[in-house]
Coordinates of C-alpha atoms in Angstrom, one line a residue:
Chain A
H1 CA 0.0 0.0 0.0
A2 CA 3.0 2.3 -0.3
Q3 CA 2.2 5.4 -2.5
P4 CA 5.0 6.8 -4.7
P5 CA 5.3 10.6 -3.9
M6 CA 4.3 11.9 -7.3
S7 CA 1.1 9.9 -7.3
L8 CA 0.2 11.3 -3.8
M9 CA 0.8 14.9 -5.1
Q10 CA -1.4 14.1 -8.0
Q11 CA -4.1 12.7 -5.7
I12 CA -4.0 15.8 -3.6
A13 CA -4.1 18.1 -6.6
Q14 CA -7.1 16.2 -7.9
Q15 CA -8.9 16.5 -4.6
Q16 CA -8.2 20.2 -4.6
A17 CA -9.5 20.6 -8.1
S18 CA -12.6 18.7 -7.2
A19 CA -13.2 20.8 -4.0
D20 CA -12.7 24.0 -6.1
A21 CA -15.2 22.8 -8.8
L22 CA -17.7 22.0 -6.0
R23 CA -17.4 25.4 -4.5
Q24 CA -17.7 27.1 -7.9
A25 CA -20.8 25.0 -8.8
E26 CA -22.3 26.0 -5.4
Q27 CA -21.7 29.6 -6.1
E28 CA -23.2 29.4 -9.6
M29 CA -26.3 27.7 -8.2
E30 CA -26.7 30.5 -5.7
A31 CA -26.1 33.2 -8.2
M32 CA -28.8 31.6 -10.5
A33 CA -31.2 31.3 -7.7
D34 CA -30.7 34.9 -6.7
V35 CA -31.4 36.1 -10.3
F36 CA -34.5 34.0 -10.4
N37 CA -35.8 35.1 -7.0
R38 CA -35.3 38.8 -7.8
M39 CA -37.0 38.3 -11.2
V40 CA -40.0 36.6 -9.5
D41 CA -40.3 39.5 -7.1
A42 CA -39.8 42.3 -9.6
C43 CA -42.3 40.8 -12.1
F44 CA -44.8 40.2 -9.3
K45 CA -44.7 43.8 -8.4
K46 CA -44.9 44.9 -12.1
C47 CA -47.7 42.6 -13.2
I48 CA -49.8 41.4 -10.3
P49 CA -52.1 44.0 -8.6
S50 CA -52.2 43.3 -4.8
K51 CA -55.9 43.0 -4.8
Y52 CA -56.0 39.3 -5.6
H53 CA -59.5 39.0 -7.1
E54 CA -58.9 35.4 -8.2
S55 CA -56.5 32.5 -7.8
D56 CA -55.6 32.2 -11.4
L57 CA -53.3 34.5 -13.4
N58 CA -55.7 36.3 -15.8
K59 CA -54.8 36.9 -19.5
G60 CA -53.5 40.4 -18.9
E61 CA -51.3 39.3 -16.0
S62 CA -49.9 36.3 -17.9
V63 CA -48.9 38.4 -21.0
C64 CA -47.3 40.9 -18.7
V65 CA -45.3 38.2 -16.9
D66 CA -44.0 36.8 -20.2
R67 CA -42.8 40.3 -21.3
C68 CA -41.5 41.1 -17.9
V69 CA -39.2 38.0 -17.9
A70 CA -38.0 38.9 -21.4
K71 CA -37.2 42.4 -20.4
Y72 CA -35.6 41.4 -17.2
M73 CA -33.3 39.0 -18.9
D74 CA -32.5 41.7 -21.4
T75 CA -31.6 44.1 -18.6
H76 CA -29.5 41.4 -17.0
I77 CA -27.5 40.9 -20.2
K78 CA -27.1 44.7 -20.9
I79 CA -25.8 45.4 -17.4
G80 CA -23.6 42.3 -17.5
K81 CA -21.9 43.7 -20.6
K82 CA -21.4 47.0 -18.9
L83 CA -19.9 45.4 -15.8
Q84 CA -17.6 43.4 -18.1
A85 CA -16.5 46.5 -20.0
L86 CA -15.9 48.2 -16.7
G87 CA -13.8 45.3 -15.4
E88 CA -11.6 45.3 -18.5
Q89 CA -11.2 49.0 -18.2
A90 CA -10.1 48.8 -14.6
Q91 CA -7.6 46.0 -15.6
A92 CA -6.2 48.1 -18.4
I93 CA -5.6 51.0 -16.1
Q94 CA -4.0 48.7 -13.5
E95 CA -1.6 47.2 -16.2
Q96 CA -0.7 50.7 -17.4
Q97 CA 0.1 51.8 -13.9
M98 CA 2.3 48.7 -13.3
Q99 CA 4.2 49.4 -16.6
Q100 CA 4.8 53.0 -15.5
A101 CA 6.0 51.8 -12.1
A102 CA 8.4 49.3 -13.7
Chain B
M1 CA -20.8 24.3 -14.7
D2 CA -17.9 22.0 -15.2
L3 CA -18.2 19.1 -12.9
S4 CA -16.0 16.7 -14.7
S5 CA -13.2 17.2 -12.2
L6 CA -15.3 16.1 -9.3
T7 CA -14.3 13.0 -7.3
E8 CA -16.9 10.4 -6.7
Q9 CA -17.1 11.6 -3.1
D10 CA -17.6 15.2 -4.1
R11 CA -20.3 14.1 -6.6
M12 CA -22.2 12.7 -3.7
K13 CA -21.6 15.9 -1.7
M14 CA -22.9 17.8 -4.7
L15 CA -26.2 15.9 -4.6
Q16 CA -26.5 16.5 -0.9
L17 CA -25.8 20.2 -1.4
L18 CA -28.4 20.4 -4.1
S19 CA -31.0 18.9 -1.9
E20 CA -30.0 21.2 1.0
K21 CA -30.2 24.1 -1.4
Q22 CA -33.6 23.0 -2.5
M23 CA -34.7 22.7 1.1
K24 CA -33.4 26.2 1.9
D25 CA -35.1 27.7 -1.3
T26 CA -38.4 26.1 -0.2
M27 CA -38.1 27.6 3.2
R28 CA -37.2 31.0 1.7
L29 CA -40.2 30.8 -0.7
Y30 CA -42.4 29.8 2.2
N31 CA -41.3 32.6 4.5
S32 CA -41.4 35.3 1.8
L33 CA -44.8 34.2 0.7
V34 CA -46.1 34.4 4.2
E35 CA -44.6 37.9 4.5
R36 CA -46.0 39.1 1.2
C37 CA -49.5 37.7 1.6
F38 CA -49.7 38.9 5.2
T39 CA -48.6 42.4 4.3
D40 CA -51.1 42.7 1.4
C41 CA -54.0 40.9 3.1
A42 CA -54.0 41.5 6.8
L43 CA -55.3 45.0 7.1
D44 CA -57.6 44.8 10.1
F45 CA -56.0 44.9 13.5
T46 CA -59.2 45.2 15.6
T47 CA -59.3 41.4 15.8
R48 CA -56.9 38.7 16.8
S49 CA -57.8 36.1 14.3
L50 CA -57.9 36.5 10.5
T51 CA -61.2 37.7 9.2
S52 CA -62.8 35.5 6.5
K53 CA -62.1 38.3 4.0
E54 CA -58.4 38.3 5.0
E55 CA -58.3 34.6 4.8
Q56 CA -59.8 34.5 1.3
C57 CA -57.3 37.2 0.2
I58 CA -54.4 35.1 1.7
N59 CA -55.5 32.0 -0.2
K60 CA -55.8 33.8 -3.5
C61 CA -52.5 35.6 -2.9
A62 CA -50.6 32.3 -2.3
D63 CA -52.3 30.6 -5.3
K64 CA -51.5 33.5 -7.5
F65 CA -47.9 33.6 -6.4
F66 CA -47.4 29.9 -7.0
R67 CA -48.7 30.3 -10.5
H68 CA -46.8 33.4 -11.1
S69 CA -43.6 31.8 -9.9
A70 CA -44.1 28.7 -12.0
R71 CA -44.7 30.8 -15.1
V72 CA -41.6 32.9 -14.5
G73 CA -39.7 29.6 -14.0
Q74 CA -40.9 28.3 -17.4
R75 CA -40.0 31.5 -19.3
F76 CA -36.7 31.7 -17.5
Q77 CA -35.8 28.2 -18.6
E78 CA -36.8 28.9 -22.2
Q79 CA -34.7 32.0 -22.2
Q80 CA -31.7 30.1 -20.8
V81 CA -32.0 27.5 -23.6
I82 CA -32.1 30.3 -26.2
L83 CA -29.1 32.0 -24.6
M84 CA -27.1 28.8 -24.6
Q85 CA -27.9 28.2 -28.3
Q86 CA -26.8 31.7 -29.1
Q87 CA -23.5 31.2 -27.3
Q88 CA -22.9 28.0 -29.2
Q89 CA -23.6 29.9 -32.5
G90 CA -20.7 32.2 -31.6
D91 CA -21.8 34.9 -29.3
Q92 CA -24.3 36.8 -31.4
P93 CA -25.9 39.8 -29.7
A94 CA -28.7 38.5 -27.5
A95 CA -31.2 41.2 -28.3
A96 CA -31.3 40.5 -32.0
Q97 CA -33.1 37.2 -31.8
Q98 CA -35.5 38.2 -29.1
Q99 CA -37.5 40.9 -30.8
Q100 CA -41.2 40.6 -30.2
Chain C
H1 CA -6.0 -0.7 19.3
A2 CA -7.0 -2.6 16.1
Q3 CA -10.5 -1.8 15.0
P4 CA -12.6 -4.6 13.5
P5 CA -14.0 -3.4 10.1
M6 CA -17.7 -3.5 11.1
S7 CA -17.1 -1.3 14.1
L8 CA -15.2 1.3 12.0
M9 CA -18.2 1.3 9.6
Q10 CA -20.5 1.9 12.5
Q11 CA -18.3 4.7 13.8
I12 CA -18.3 6.4 10.4
A13 CA -22.1 6.0 10.1
Q14 CA -22.5 7.5 13.6
Q15 CA -20.3 10.4 12.7
Q16 CA -22.3 10.9 9.5
A17 CA -25.6 10.8 11.4
S18 CA -24.2 13.4 13.9
A19 CA -23.0 15.7 11.1
D20 CA -26.4 15.4 9.4
A21 CA -28.3 16.2 12.6
L22 CA -26.0 19.2 13.2
R23 CA -26.7 20.6 9.7
Q24 CA -30.4 20.0 10.1
A25 CA -30.4 21.7 13.5
E26 CA -28.5 24.6 11.9
Q27 CA -31.1 24.9 9.1
E28 CA -34.0 24.8 11.6
M29 CA -32.4 27.6 13.7
E30 CA -32.0 29.7 10.5
A31 CA -35.5 29.0 9.4
M32 CA -36.9 30.0 12.8
A33 CA -34.8 33.2 12.9
D34 CA -36.0 34.1 9.4
V35 CA -39.7 33.7 10.4
F36 CA -39.1 35.8 13.5
N37 CA -37.2 38.6 11.7
R38 CA -39.8 38.9 9.0
M39 CA -42.6 39.0 11.6
V40 CA -40.8 41.7 13.5
D41 CA -40.4 43.7 10.3
A42 CA -44.0 43.1 9.1
C43 CA -45.6 44.0 12.5
F44 CA -43.4 47.1 12.9
K45 CA -44.7 48.3 9.5
K46 CA -48.3 47.5 10.4
C47 CA -48.3 48.8 14.0
I48 CA -45.6 51.5 14.5
P49 CA -46.1 54.8 12.8
S50 CA -42.7 56.1 11.6
K51 CA -43.1 59.4 13.5
Y52 CA -41.6 58.0 16.8
H53 CA -43.3 60.5 19.2
E54 CA -42.0 58.5 22.3
S55 CA -39.7 55.7 23.3
D56 CA -42.3 53.5 24.7
L57 CA -44.8 51.4 22.8
N58 CA -48.1 53.1 23.6
K59 CA -51.3 51.1 24.4
G60 CA -52.6 51.1 20.9
E61 CA -49.3 50.0 19.4
S62 CA -49.0 47.2 22.0
V63 CA -52.4 45.8 21.3
C64 CA -51.8 46.0 17.6
V65 CA -48.4 44.1 18.0
D66 CA -50.1 41.3 19.9
R67 CA -52.8 40.8 17.3
C68 CA -50.3 41.2 14.5
V69 CA -48.2 38.3 15.9
A70 CA -51.3 36.1 16.2
K71 CA -52.4 36.9 12.7
Y72 CA -48.9 36.4 11.3
M73 CA -48.6 33.0 12.9
D74 CA -52.1 32.1 11.6
T75 CA -51.0 33.1 8.1
H76 CA -47.8 31.1 8.5
I77 CA -49.8 28.0 9.4
K78 CA -52.4 28.4 6.6
I79 CA -49.8 28.9 3.9
G80 CA -47.8 26.0 5.3
K81 CA -50.8 23.7 4.9
K82 CA -51.2 24.9 1.3
L83 CA -47.6 24.2 0.5
Q84 CA -47.9 20.8 2.1
A85 CA -51.0 20.0 0.0
L86 CA -49.2 21.2 -3.1
G87 CA -46.2 19.0 -2.3
E88 CA -48.4 15.9 -1.9
Q89 CA -50.2 16.7 -5.1
A90 CA -46.9 17.1 -7.0
Q91 CA -45.8 13.7 -5.6
A92 CA -49.0 12.0 -6.5
I93 CA -48.7 13.2 -10.1
Q94 CA -45.1 12.1 -10.2
E95 CA -46.0 8.6 -9.0
Q96 CA -48.8 8.4 -11.5
Q97 CA -46.4 9.3 -14.3
M98 CA -43.9 6.7 -13.1
Q99 CA -46.6 4.0 -13.1
Q100 CA -47.7 5.0 -16.6
A101 CA -44.1 4.9 -17.8
A102 CA -43.6 1.4 -16.3
Chain D
M1 CA -34.8 19.4 16.6
D2 CA -33.5 15.9 17.3
L3 CA -30.0 16.2 18.7
S4 CA -29.8 12.8 20.3
S5 CA -27.6 11.4 17.5
L6 CA -24.9 14.1 18.0
T7 CA -21.4 13.0 19.0
E8 CA -19.8 14.8 22.0
Q9 CA -17.6 16.8 19.6
D10 CA -20.6 17.9 17.5
R11 CA -22.4 18.9 20.6
M12 CA -19.6 21.3 21.3
K13 CA -19.7 22.5 17.7
M14 CA -23.4 23.0 18.1
L15 CA -22.8 25.4 21.0
Q16 CA -20.2 27.3 19.1
L17 CA -22.6 27.5 16.1
L18 CA -25.3 28.8 18.4
S19 CA -23.0 31.6 19.7
E20 CA -21.9 32.5 16.2
K21 CA -25.5 32.5 15.0
Q22 CA -26.4 34.8 18.0
M23 CA -23.4 37.1 17.1
K24 CA -24.6 37.2 13.5
D25 CA -28.2 37.9 14.5
T26 CA -27.0 40.8 16.7
M27 CA -25.0 42.2 13.9
R28 CA -28.0 41.9 11.5
L29 CA -30.3 43.5 14.1
Y30 CA -27.8 46.3 14.6
N31 CA -27.3 47.0 10.9
S32 CA -31.0 46.8 10.0
L33 CA -31.9 49.1 13.0
V34 CA -29.4 51.7 11.7
E35 CA -30.8 51.5 8.2
R36 CA -34.4 51.8 9.5
C37 CA -33.9 54.6 11.9
F38 CA -31.6 56.5 9.5
T39 CA -34.2 56.2 6.7
D40 CA -37.1 57.3 8.9
C41 CA -35.2 60.1 10.8
A42 CA -32.5 61.6 8.6
L43 CA -34.4 63.9 6.4
D44 CA -32.3 67.0 6.2
F45 CA -29.3 66.9 3.9
T46 CA -28.3 70.5 4.2
T47 CA -26.1 69.6 7.1
R48 CA -23.3 67.1 7.6
S49 CA -24.0 66.2 11.2
L50 CA -27.3 64.9 12.6
T51 CA -29.6 67.8 13.7
S52 CA -30.8 67.5 17.3
K53 CA -34.3 66.8 16.0
E54 CA -32.9 63.9 13.9
E55 CA -30.9 62.6 16.8
Q56 CA -34.0 62.6 19.1
C57 CA -35.9 60.7 16.4
I58 CA -33.2 58.1 16.1
N59 CA -33.1 57.6 19.8
K60 CA -36.8 57.0 20.0
C61 CA -36.8 54.9 16.9
A62 CA -34.2 52.6 18.3
D63 CA -35.9 52.4 21.8
K64 CA -39.2 51.7 20.2
F65 CA -37.8 49.0 17.9
F66 CA -36.1 47.2 20.9
R67 CA -39.4 47.2 22.8
H68 CA -41.3 46.1 19.7
S69 CA -38.9 43.3 19.0
A70 CA -39.0 42.1 22.6
R71 CA -42.8 42.1 22.6
V72 CA -42.9 40.2 19.3
G73 CA -40.4 37.7 20.8
Q74 CA -42.6 37.1 23.9
R75 CA -45.8 36.6 21.9
F76 CA -43.9 34.4 19.4
Q77 CA -42.7 32.1 22.2
E78 CA -46.1 31.9 23.7
Q79 CA -47.6 30.9 20.4
Q80 CA -44.8 28.3 19.9
V81 CA -45.8 26.7 23.2
I82 CA -49.5 26.7 22.3
L83 CA -48.6 25.1 18.9
M84 CA -46.5 22.4 20.5
Q85 CA -49.3 21.6 23.0
Q86 CA -51.7 21.3 20.1
Q87 CA -49.4 19.0 18.2
Q88 CA -49.1 16.7 21.2
Q89 CA -52.9 16.7 21.6
G90 CA -53.0 15.1 18.1
D91 CA -52.8 17.7 15.5
Q92 CA -56.1 19.5 16.0
P93 CA -56.7 22.4 13.7
A94 CA -54.6 25.3 14.9
A95 CA -57.2 28.0 14.2
A96 CA -59.9 26.5 16.4
Q97 CA -58.2 27.2 19.7
Q98 CA -56.9 30.6 18.8
Q99 CA -60.1 32.6 18.4
Q100 CA -60.1 36.1 19.9
Chain E
M1 CA -8.9 42.0 12.7
D2 CA -6.2 40.1 14.4
L3 CA -4.7 37.6 12.0
S4 CA -1.4 37.1 13.8
S5 CA -2.5 33.7 15.1
L6 CA -3.2 32.3 11.6
T7 CA -1.2 29.3 10.4
E8 CA 0.4 29.5 7.0
Q9 CA -2.3 27.2 5.7
D10 CA -5.1 29.4 7.1
R11 CA -3.4 32.5 5.7
M12 CA -3.8 30.9 2.2
K13 CA -7.4 30.0 3.0
M14 CA -8.0 33.6 4.1
L15 CA -6.8 34.9 0.7
Q16 CA -9.1 32.3 -1.1
L17 CA -12.0 33.4 1.2
L18 CA -11.4 37.0 0.3
S19 CA -11.5 36.3 -3.4
E20 CA -14.6 34.2 -3.0
K21 CA -16.2 37.0 -0.9
Q22 CA -15.2 39.5 -3.6
M23 CA -16.8 37.3 -6.3
K24 CA -19.9 37.0 -4.2
D25 CA -20.1 40.7 -3.6
T26 CA -19.7 41.4 -7.3
M27 CA -22.5 38.9 -8.0
R28 CA -24.7 40.6 -5.4
L29 CA -23.9 44.1 -6.8
Y30 CA -24.7 42.8 -10.3
N31 CA -28.0 41.3 -9.4
S32 CA -29.2 44.1 -7.2
L33 CA -28.2 46.6 -9.9
V34 CA -30.3 44.7 -12.5
E35 CA -33.3 44.6 -10.1
R36 CA -33.0 48.3 -9.2
C37 CA -32.6 49.6 -12.8
F38 CA -35.2 47.2 -14.1
T39 CA -37.7 48.4 -11.5
D40 CA -37.0 52.1 -12.1
C41 CA -36.7 52.0 -15.9
A42 CA -38.9 49.1 -17.3
L43 CA -42.3 50.8 -17.2
D44 CA -43.9 49.7 -20.5
F45 CA -45.2 46.1 -20.7
T46 CA -46.9 46.5 -24.1
T47 CA -43.7 45.3 -25.7
R48 CA -41.4 42.3 -25.2
S49 CA -38.1 44.0 -25.8
L50 CA -36.8 47.1 -24.0
T51 CA -37.8 50.3 -25.7
S52 CA -35.0 52.7 -26.6
K53 CA -36.2 55.0 -23.8
E54 CA -36.0 52.2 -21.3
E55 CA -32.6 51.2 -22.5
Q56 CA -31.2 54.7 -22.1
C57 CA -32.7 54.9 -18.7
I58 CA -31.0 51.5 -17.7
N59 CA -27.7 52.7 -19.0
K60 CA -27.8 56.0 -17.0
C61 CA -29.1 54.1 -14.0
A62 CA -26.2 51.7 -14.0
D63 CA -23.6 54.4 -14.6
K64 CA -25.0 56.6 -11.9
F65 CA -25.1 53.7 -9.4
F66 CA -21.5 52.8 -10.1
R67 CA -20.4 56.4 -9.5
H68 CA -22.6 56.6 -6.4
S69 CA -21.2 53.4 -5.0
A70 CA -17.6 54.5 -5.7
R71 CA -18.2 57.8 -3.9
V72 CA -19.8 56.2 -0.9
G73 CA -16.8 53.8 -0.8
Q74 CA -14.4 56.7 -0.7
R75 CA -16.2 58.6 2.0
F76 CA -16.7 55.4 4.0
Q77 CA -12.9 54.7 3.9
E78 CA -12.1 58.2 4.9
Q79 CA -14.5 58.0 7.9
Q80 CA -13.0 54.6 8.9
V81 CA -9.5 56.2 9.0
I82 CA -10.9 59.1 11.1
L83 CA -12.6 56.7 13.5
M84 CA -9.4 54.6 13.9
Q85 CA -7.4 57.7 14.7
Q86 CA -10.0 58.7 17.3
Q87 CA -9.9 55.3 18.9
Q88 CA -6.1 55.5 19.1
Q89 CA -6.4 58.9 20.7
G90 CA -8.3 57.2 23.5
D91 CA -12.0 56.9 22.5
Q92 CA -13.1 60.5 22.4
P93 CA -16.7 61.0 21.4
A94 CA -17.0 60.4 17.7
A95 CA -19.5 63.2 17.1
A96 CA -17.2 65.9 18.5
Q97 CA -14.7 65.9 15.7
Q98 CA -17.1 65.5 12.9
Q99 CA -19.1 68.7 13.0
Q100 CA -19.8 70.3 9.6
Chain F
H1 CA 9.8 12.4 13.7
A2 CA 8.0 11.2 16.9
Q3 CA 5.9 14.1 18.4
P4 CA 5.8 14.3 22.2
P5 CA 2.2 14.5 23.4
M6 CA 2.4 18.0 24.8
S7 CA 3.7 19.4 21.5
L8 CA 0.8 17.7 19.7
M9 CA -1.7 19.4 22.1
Q10 CA 0.0 22.7 21.4
Q11 CA -0.2 22.1 17.7
I12 CA -3.9 21.3 18.0
A13 CA -4.5 24.4 20.2
Q14 CA -2.6 26.5 17.6
Q15 CA -4.7 25.2 14.8
Q16 CA -7.9 25.8 16.7
A17 CA -6.8 29.4 17.5
S18 CA -6.0 29.9 13.8
A19 CA -9.4 28.5 12.7
D20 CA -11.2 30.7 15.2
A21 CA -9.3 33.8 14.0
L22 CA -10.2 32.9 10.4
R23 CA -13.9 32.6 11.2
Q24 CA -13.9 35.9 13.2
A25 CA -12.1 37.7 10.3
E26 CA -14.7 36.2 8.0
Q27 CA -17.5 37.5 10.2
E28 CA -16.0 41.0 10.5
M29 CA -15.6 41.2 6.7
E30 CA -19.2 40.2 6.3
A31 CA -20.4 42.7 8.9
M32 CA -18.4 45.5 7.2
A33 CA -19.8 44.6 3.8
D34 CA -23.3 44.6 5.2
V35 CA -22.9 48.1 6.6
F36 CA -21.5 49.3 3.4
N37 CA -24.2 47.8 1.2
R38 CA -27.0 49.2 3.4
M39 CA -25.4 52.6 3.3
V40 CA -25.1 52.5 -0.5
D41 CA -28.7 51.6 -0.7
A42 CA -30.0 54.1 1.9
C43 CA -28.0 57.0 0.4
F44 CA -29.0 56.1 -3.1
K45 CA -32.6 56.4 -2.0
K46 CA -32.0 59.7 -0.2
C47 CA -29.9 61.4 -2.8
I48 CA -30.5 60.0 -6.3
P49 CA -33.9 60.7 -7.9
S50 CA -35.0 57.7 -9.9
K51 CA -35.3 59.7 -13.1
Y52 CA -31.7 59.2 -14.2
H53 CA -31.4 62.3 -16.4
E54 CA -27.6 61.8 -16.9
S55 CA -24.9 59.3 -16.2
D56 CA -22.8 61.5 -13.9
L57 CA -23.6 62.4 -10.3
N58 CA -24.4 66.1 -10.5
K59 CA -23.2 68.6 -7.9
G60 CA -26.3 68.5 -5.7
E61 CA -26.3 64.7 -5.7
S62 CA -22.6 64.5 -4.8
V63 CA -22.9 66.9 -1.9
C64 CA -25.9 65.0 -0.7
V65 CA -24.0 61.7 -0.9
D66 CA -21.1 63.0 1.2
R67 CA -23.4 64.3 3.9
C68 CA -25.5 61.1 3.8
V69 CA -22.4 59.0 4.5
A70 CA -21.4 61.2 7.4
K71 CA -24.9 61.1 8.9
Y72 CA -25.2 57.3 8.3
M73 CA -21.9 56.7 10.1
D74 CA -23.1 59.0 13.0
T75 CA -26.3 57.0 13.3
H76 CA -24.3 53.8 13.2
I77 CA -22.1 54.9 16.1
K78 CA -25.0 56.3 18.2
I79 CA -27.1 53.2 17.9
G80 CA -24.0 51.1 18.6
K81 CA -23.5 52.8 21.9
K82 CA -27.2 52.3 22.7
L83 CA -26.8 48.5 22.0
Q84 CA -23.7 48.3 24.1
A85 CA -25.4 50.1 27.0
L86 CA -28.4 47.7 26.7
G87 CA -26.0 44.7 26.6
E88 CA -24.3 45.8 29.8
Q89 CA -27.7 46.5 31.4
A90 CA -28.9 43.0 30.5
Q91 CA -25.7 41.5 31.9
A92 CA -26.0 43.4 35.2
I93 CA -29.6 42.1 35.7
Q94 CA -28.4 38.6 34.9
E95 CA -25.6 38.8 37.5
Q96 CA -28.0 40.3 40.1
Q97 CA -30.4 37.4 39.5
M98 CA -27.6 34.8 39.8
Q99 CA -26.5 36.4 43.1
Q100 CA -30.1 36.3 44.4
A101 CA -30.4 32.6 43.4
A102 CA -27.2 31.7 45.1

């Protein structure tokens, strides 16, 4: 049952990679759930009057919900691109500063 | 999500995590639903128990929220599928294929 | 100090059961705290005007808070039963589908 | 909560968890109280420090919230006890015994 | 924060934690920004895609929020430094040195 | 490479201290982030009208944000002192009760 050193290292590295993938998957699940929950809330506020006359979604509410989801996703994507551009900009400035410092 | 690097043990952990997450989400849904329907429907504080009018309102509020939430879930999934297809087709602008 | 295999298995099973009970207790504590915090918020909004004329809860506010807690708990129970019924319904449909598939 | 299956070590962990949870709850209470009283009381942004009127409002807001929160806690506990008794008496409908 | 008692291994963990925390904060910022700008700007539900007016509003909303958030961050840090200096000078009342 | 028992104990104690410090640092980070996020939200509501006429913070908004942060921190400190006094009061009562019981 003696383990050669290299194989042990590999084993540890594999376990680390697995733990990292697990944490990342966990974070992605949470991020997705957060998006969904906020969308549910936002579209409920936009489309469902708080009078609750009946249990069903009526025609007008249903159409509103469909459009609301589409618009929400659109907003999500647009702001995502903005954030990405901002991140790249910040990185470019940082790199420029590091070059000037060198 | 790239789960190919998971060990067998972590795959099991993943499933457990998923079920715990689901449990937690259900709890959160439950609690937020109570808060929402209570806030919108309980309007009379001259009595200690819910009036029949308040109770009806709470029932409709909960039903409506379930249906709303299910509908948002369906649309969300559909959009996710469209977005994935677009990404595979080489990152075309998302808005272009979503008009009307 | 040699451990027979069965006993080791039992030990691991016991530790697993303990860890599971710990996690569950943790979740229950969190769920309870969430209920309480939301109730505090909701009843504050319902019963306490945001003018804050004095430090004490006056008579009217106190009575309102008591009734608010009772109504909130009632709502909690009613919606809980609804969720339970819905869960059972979903399970029944799932079982029916599995029988049809078999 | 069924804690009978806990090992001695996990029982210790449980206590630590409880104290951490309490710490976190206190923090959350603190931060949400600040947010609430600030939002309701800080209304004048022509000055950089709190006016005496704002400060008085914040003091009353915090006091009132503590008392409110304590009262809700008391009533909540009482209701929990009633609910447990009802469950032991064989799951009778909760509403029936709570009238007025 | 007293991190002097950390082992080398936990120091590494700390850095990982920090980067995960940052990741999570960015996610939270992202999601809350989407919710805020959507709520304030998406007002027309007779169409399925954002109108150009809505889109302009969302752009300005996001820009404004970034700048707002950055400014609050700066002021917050400055105040933290002042507070620390006051603590080192032996816990003098915080309000006294903050007038106007 | 044999470890004498005492040293092992010390090692375990050191690891425990390290794990505790890590958790505490984690909690402090989270508390700080919570304060900041709430302040950002509160001051956005107080100072930025939801019309979004331009991308920049205008002069009036900027001045308002600066004052808002100062007032928010002031509120934070004032309520913190209140909480502390309350905690000490509760502790004094508890100690008194324990003396009476003894």
